[in-house]
XYZ file of C-alpha atoms in Angstrom:
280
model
C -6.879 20.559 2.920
C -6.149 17.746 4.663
C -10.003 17.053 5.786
C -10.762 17.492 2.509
C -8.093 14.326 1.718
C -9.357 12.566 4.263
C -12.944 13.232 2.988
C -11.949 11.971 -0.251
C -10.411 9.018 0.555
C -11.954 5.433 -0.443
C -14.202 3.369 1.820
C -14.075 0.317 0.832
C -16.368 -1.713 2.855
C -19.383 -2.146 1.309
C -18.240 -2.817 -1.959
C -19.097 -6.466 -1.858
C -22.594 -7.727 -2.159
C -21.121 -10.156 0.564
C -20.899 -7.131 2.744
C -23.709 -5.561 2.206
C -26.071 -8.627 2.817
C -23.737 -8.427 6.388
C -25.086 -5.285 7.016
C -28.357 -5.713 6.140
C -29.112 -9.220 7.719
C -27.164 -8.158 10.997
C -29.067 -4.683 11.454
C -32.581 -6.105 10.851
C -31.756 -8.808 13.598
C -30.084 -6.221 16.311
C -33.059 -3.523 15.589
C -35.801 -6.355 16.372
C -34.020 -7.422 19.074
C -33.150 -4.299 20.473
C -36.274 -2.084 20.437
C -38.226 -5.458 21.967
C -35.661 -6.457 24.570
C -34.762 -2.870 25.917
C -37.843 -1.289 24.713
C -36.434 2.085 23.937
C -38.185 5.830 24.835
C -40.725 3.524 26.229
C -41.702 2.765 22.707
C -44.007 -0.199 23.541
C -46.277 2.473 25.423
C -46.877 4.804 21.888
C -49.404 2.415 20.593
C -52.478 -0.288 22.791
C -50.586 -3.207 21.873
C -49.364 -6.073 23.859
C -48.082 -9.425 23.891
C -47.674 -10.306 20.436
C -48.971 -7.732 18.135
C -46.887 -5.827 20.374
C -43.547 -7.835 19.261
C -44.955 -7.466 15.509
C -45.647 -3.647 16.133
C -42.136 -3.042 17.011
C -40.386 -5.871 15.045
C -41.709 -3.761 12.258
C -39.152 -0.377 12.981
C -36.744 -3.120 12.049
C -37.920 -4.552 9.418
C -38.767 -1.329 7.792
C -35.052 -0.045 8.300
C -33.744 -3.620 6.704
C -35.882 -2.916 3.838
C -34.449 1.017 3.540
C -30.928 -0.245 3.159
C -31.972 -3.442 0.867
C -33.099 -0.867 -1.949
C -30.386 1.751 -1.128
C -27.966 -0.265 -1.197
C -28.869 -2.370 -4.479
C -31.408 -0.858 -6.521
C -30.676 3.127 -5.725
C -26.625 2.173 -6.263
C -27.500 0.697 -9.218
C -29.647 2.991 -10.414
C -27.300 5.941 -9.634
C -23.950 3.842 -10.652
C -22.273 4.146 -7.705
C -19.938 1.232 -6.935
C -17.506 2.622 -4.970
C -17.977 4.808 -1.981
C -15.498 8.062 -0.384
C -15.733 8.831 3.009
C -17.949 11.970 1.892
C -20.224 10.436 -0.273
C -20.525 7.210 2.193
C -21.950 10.052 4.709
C -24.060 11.910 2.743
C -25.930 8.064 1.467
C -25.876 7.735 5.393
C -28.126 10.279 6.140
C -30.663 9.591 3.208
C -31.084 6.679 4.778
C -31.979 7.073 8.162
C -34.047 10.618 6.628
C -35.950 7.715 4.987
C -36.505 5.405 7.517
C -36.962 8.077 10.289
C -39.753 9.290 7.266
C -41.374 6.262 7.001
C -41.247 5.030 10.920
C -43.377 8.512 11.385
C -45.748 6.979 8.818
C -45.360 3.150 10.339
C -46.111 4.662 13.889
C -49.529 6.931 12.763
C -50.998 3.903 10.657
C -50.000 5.412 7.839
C -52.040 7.950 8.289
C -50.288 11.239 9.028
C -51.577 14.980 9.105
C -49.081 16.815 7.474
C -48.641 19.460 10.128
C -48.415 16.586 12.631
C -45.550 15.077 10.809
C -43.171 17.884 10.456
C -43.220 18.493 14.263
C -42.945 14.808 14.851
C -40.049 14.609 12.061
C -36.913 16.022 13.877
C -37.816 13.622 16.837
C -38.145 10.425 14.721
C -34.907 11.009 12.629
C -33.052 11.796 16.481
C -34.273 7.777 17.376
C -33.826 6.415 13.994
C -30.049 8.030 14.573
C -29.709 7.074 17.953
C -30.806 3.287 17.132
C -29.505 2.444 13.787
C -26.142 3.652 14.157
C -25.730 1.161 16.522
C -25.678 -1.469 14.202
C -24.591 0.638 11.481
C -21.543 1.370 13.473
C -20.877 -2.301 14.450
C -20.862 -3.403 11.840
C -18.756 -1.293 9.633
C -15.823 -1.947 12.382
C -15.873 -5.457 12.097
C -15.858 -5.289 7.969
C -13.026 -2.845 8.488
C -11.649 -5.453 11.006
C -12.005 -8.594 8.133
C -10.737 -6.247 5.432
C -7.821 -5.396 6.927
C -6.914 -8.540 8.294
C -7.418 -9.880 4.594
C -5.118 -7.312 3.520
C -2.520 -8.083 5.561
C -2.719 -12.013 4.507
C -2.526 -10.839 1.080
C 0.579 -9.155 2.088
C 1.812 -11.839 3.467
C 0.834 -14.511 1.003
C 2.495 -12.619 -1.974
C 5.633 -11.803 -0.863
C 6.286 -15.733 0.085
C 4.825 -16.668 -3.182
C 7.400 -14.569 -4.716
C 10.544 -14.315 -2.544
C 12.262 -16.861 -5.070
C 11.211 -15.316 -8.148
C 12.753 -11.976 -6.943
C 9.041 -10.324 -8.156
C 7.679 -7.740 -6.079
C 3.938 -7.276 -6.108
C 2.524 -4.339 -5.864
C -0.902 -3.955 -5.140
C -3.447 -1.110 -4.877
C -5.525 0.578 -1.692
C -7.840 -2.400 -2.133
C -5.373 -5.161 -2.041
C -5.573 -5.774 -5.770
C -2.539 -6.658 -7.475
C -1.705 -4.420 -10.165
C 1.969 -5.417 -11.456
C 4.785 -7.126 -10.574
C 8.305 -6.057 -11.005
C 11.464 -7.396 -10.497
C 13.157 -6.294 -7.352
C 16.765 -5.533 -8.558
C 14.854 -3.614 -11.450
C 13.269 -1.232 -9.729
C 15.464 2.683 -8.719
C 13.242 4.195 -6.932
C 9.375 4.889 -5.492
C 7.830 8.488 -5.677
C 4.980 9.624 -4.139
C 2.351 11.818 -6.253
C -0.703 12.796 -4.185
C -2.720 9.736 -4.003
C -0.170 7.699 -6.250
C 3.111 6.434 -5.722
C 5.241 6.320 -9.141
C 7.468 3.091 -9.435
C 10.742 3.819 -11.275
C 12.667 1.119 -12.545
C 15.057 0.011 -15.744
C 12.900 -1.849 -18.653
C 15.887 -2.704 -21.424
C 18.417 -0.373 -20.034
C 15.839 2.973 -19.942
C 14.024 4.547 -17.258
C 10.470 3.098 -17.071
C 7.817 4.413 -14.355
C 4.723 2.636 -13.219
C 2.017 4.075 -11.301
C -0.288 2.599 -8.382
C -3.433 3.968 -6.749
C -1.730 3.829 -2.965
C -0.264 5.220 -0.271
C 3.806 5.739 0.712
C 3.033 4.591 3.983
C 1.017 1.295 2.977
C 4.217 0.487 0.457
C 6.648 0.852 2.937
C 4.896 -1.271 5.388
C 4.795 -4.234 2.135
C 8.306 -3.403 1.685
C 9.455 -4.008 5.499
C 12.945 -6.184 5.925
C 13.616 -5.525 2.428
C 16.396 -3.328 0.230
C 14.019 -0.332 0.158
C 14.071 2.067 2.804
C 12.460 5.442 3.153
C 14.665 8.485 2.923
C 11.680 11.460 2.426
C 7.983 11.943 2.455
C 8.158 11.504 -1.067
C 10.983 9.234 -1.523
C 11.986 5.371 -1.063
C 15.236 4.238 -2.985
C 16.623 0.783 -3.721
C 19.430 0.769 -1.385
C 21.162 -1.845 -3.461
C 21.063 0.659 -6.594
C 22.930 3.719 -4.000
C 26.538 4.939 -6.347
C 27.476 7.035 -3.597
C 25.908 9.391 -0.941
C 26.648 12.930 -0.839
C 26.490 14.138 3.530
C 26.189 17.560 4.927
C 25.576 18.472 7.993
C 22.005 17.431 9.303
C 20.662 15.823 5.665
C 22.348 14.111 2.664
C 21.046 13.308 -0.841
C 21.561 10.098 -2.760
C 22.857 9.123 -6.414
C 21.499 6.287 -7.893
C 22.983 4.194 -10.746
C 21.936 5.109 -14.297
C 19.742 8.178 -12.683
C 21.315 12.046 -13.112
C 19.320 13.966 -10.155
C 19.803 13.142 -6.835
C 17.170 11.740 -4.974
C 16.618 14.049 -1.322
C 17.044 12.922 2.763
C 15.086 14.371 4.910
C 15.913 15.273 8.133
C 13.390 13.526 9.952
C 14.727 10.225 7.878
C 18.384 11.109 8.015
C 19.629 9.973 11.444
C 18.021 6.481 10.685
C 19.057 6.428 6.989
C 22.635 7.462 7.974
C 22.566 4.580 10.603
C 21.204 2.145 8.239
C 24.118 2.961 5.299
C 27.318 3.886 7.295
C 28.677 0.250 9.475
């Protein structure tokens, strides 16, 4: 189950057309230079070329895998509707393309001119190079847009709860770093965690009002750092300034909050910290 979560999770990356260009541009310019610098399987012997039909000969793998992911990642995503990648499907598109462009460097290599017999034994070889040479900048590159995302996350972070430290607004803001709602701090009882959710609780005109956002416990807690949340349960983060009372046993406690009739569950694996944090 949980492979299958982490299967499912979003990939953000190349949702911009900013980042795809980045991976496009920068793959086209490492293949060329790659497979004519260190020459690869001694590629430059396959054909009678030299000097600088030889550098157009090979340039070509490159520009022929440049091309692959300039209509996958436009026109087929467009065609198909798909925005937004998971881990899963982000794989599976993966290997369509370099099936493709292992396809058509067979063709590329033979003039175009393959016997069909010839190209299924020379098919299992050409997709193990395409693997072996476009993950490289495949690879590359999608750590250093993970890199810049996440670093542009955490500014976000940053930026918003300055903005808003005197307005006493929290922003909360979804897996992608989109803000989705803002609510005020003292308002707010209570965070729940639901699967790939987290449920906001708070008081809207003296009744319990919920709000839900497409994110992560974990990522909430790290926004919420030095503030008057703190985590008490896998599940749970409570507004310590909204605590009535706190009812201890021997190795866990649960907690009361104002204007809410169940208790709200500590963990044990929270408890010796929570208990730290709330008894002085």
């Amino acid at each position: 189950m949980k492979i299958l979560k982490l299967l499912d999770q979003q990939f953000p990356f190349l949702d911009s057309v900013r980042n795809r260009w980045i991976l496009i541009i920068f793959s086209l310019v490492f293949s060329i230079f790659f497979i004519n610098v260190f020459v690869p399987w001694n590629i430059n012997r396959w054909n009678n070329d030299s000097g600088i039909e030889e550098f157009i000969h090979l340039s070509g793998f490159g520009v022929i895998a440049a091309l692959v992911l300039l209509i996958s990642q436009f026109s087929i995503r467009k065609l198909v509707r798909l925005k937004h990648f998971r881990i899963w499907t982000f794989a599976v598109w993966v290997f369509c393309e370099l099936f493709v462009m292992a396809t058509l460097f067979s063709f590329y290599q033979a003039s175009w001119d393959v016997n069909i017999n010839r190209f299924f034994q020379d098919i299992p070889n050409s997709f193990k190079y395409t693997l072996l040479a476009i993950l490289i900048p495949y690879s590359l590159i999608i750590l250093f847009l993970s890199y810049v995302t996440q670093k542009s996350k955490l500014k976000q972070l940053a930026e918003t709860k300055d903005l808003d430290d005197k307005a006493g607004l929290i922003n909360f803001m979804d897996e992608k770093g989109n803000v989705r709602f803002s609510i005020l701090g003292d308002q707010i009882l209570y965070l729940e965690s639901a699967d790939n959710y987290v449920v906001i609780y708070y008081k809207s005109d003296e009744r319990l009002a919920k709000q839900m956002l497409r994110n992560s416990m974990k990522n909430i807690e790290s926004f919420l750092t030095n503030s008057n949340f703190k985590r008490c349960h896998r599940s749970f983060m409570v507004n310590l300034q909204k605590i009535e009372f706190i009812e201890f046993e021997k190795s866990t406690c649960r907690i009361k909050l104002f204007g809410l009739e169940n208790f709200i569950p500590v963990s044990r694996k929270f408890f010796p910290e929570f208990r730290s944090f709330t008894i002085r």
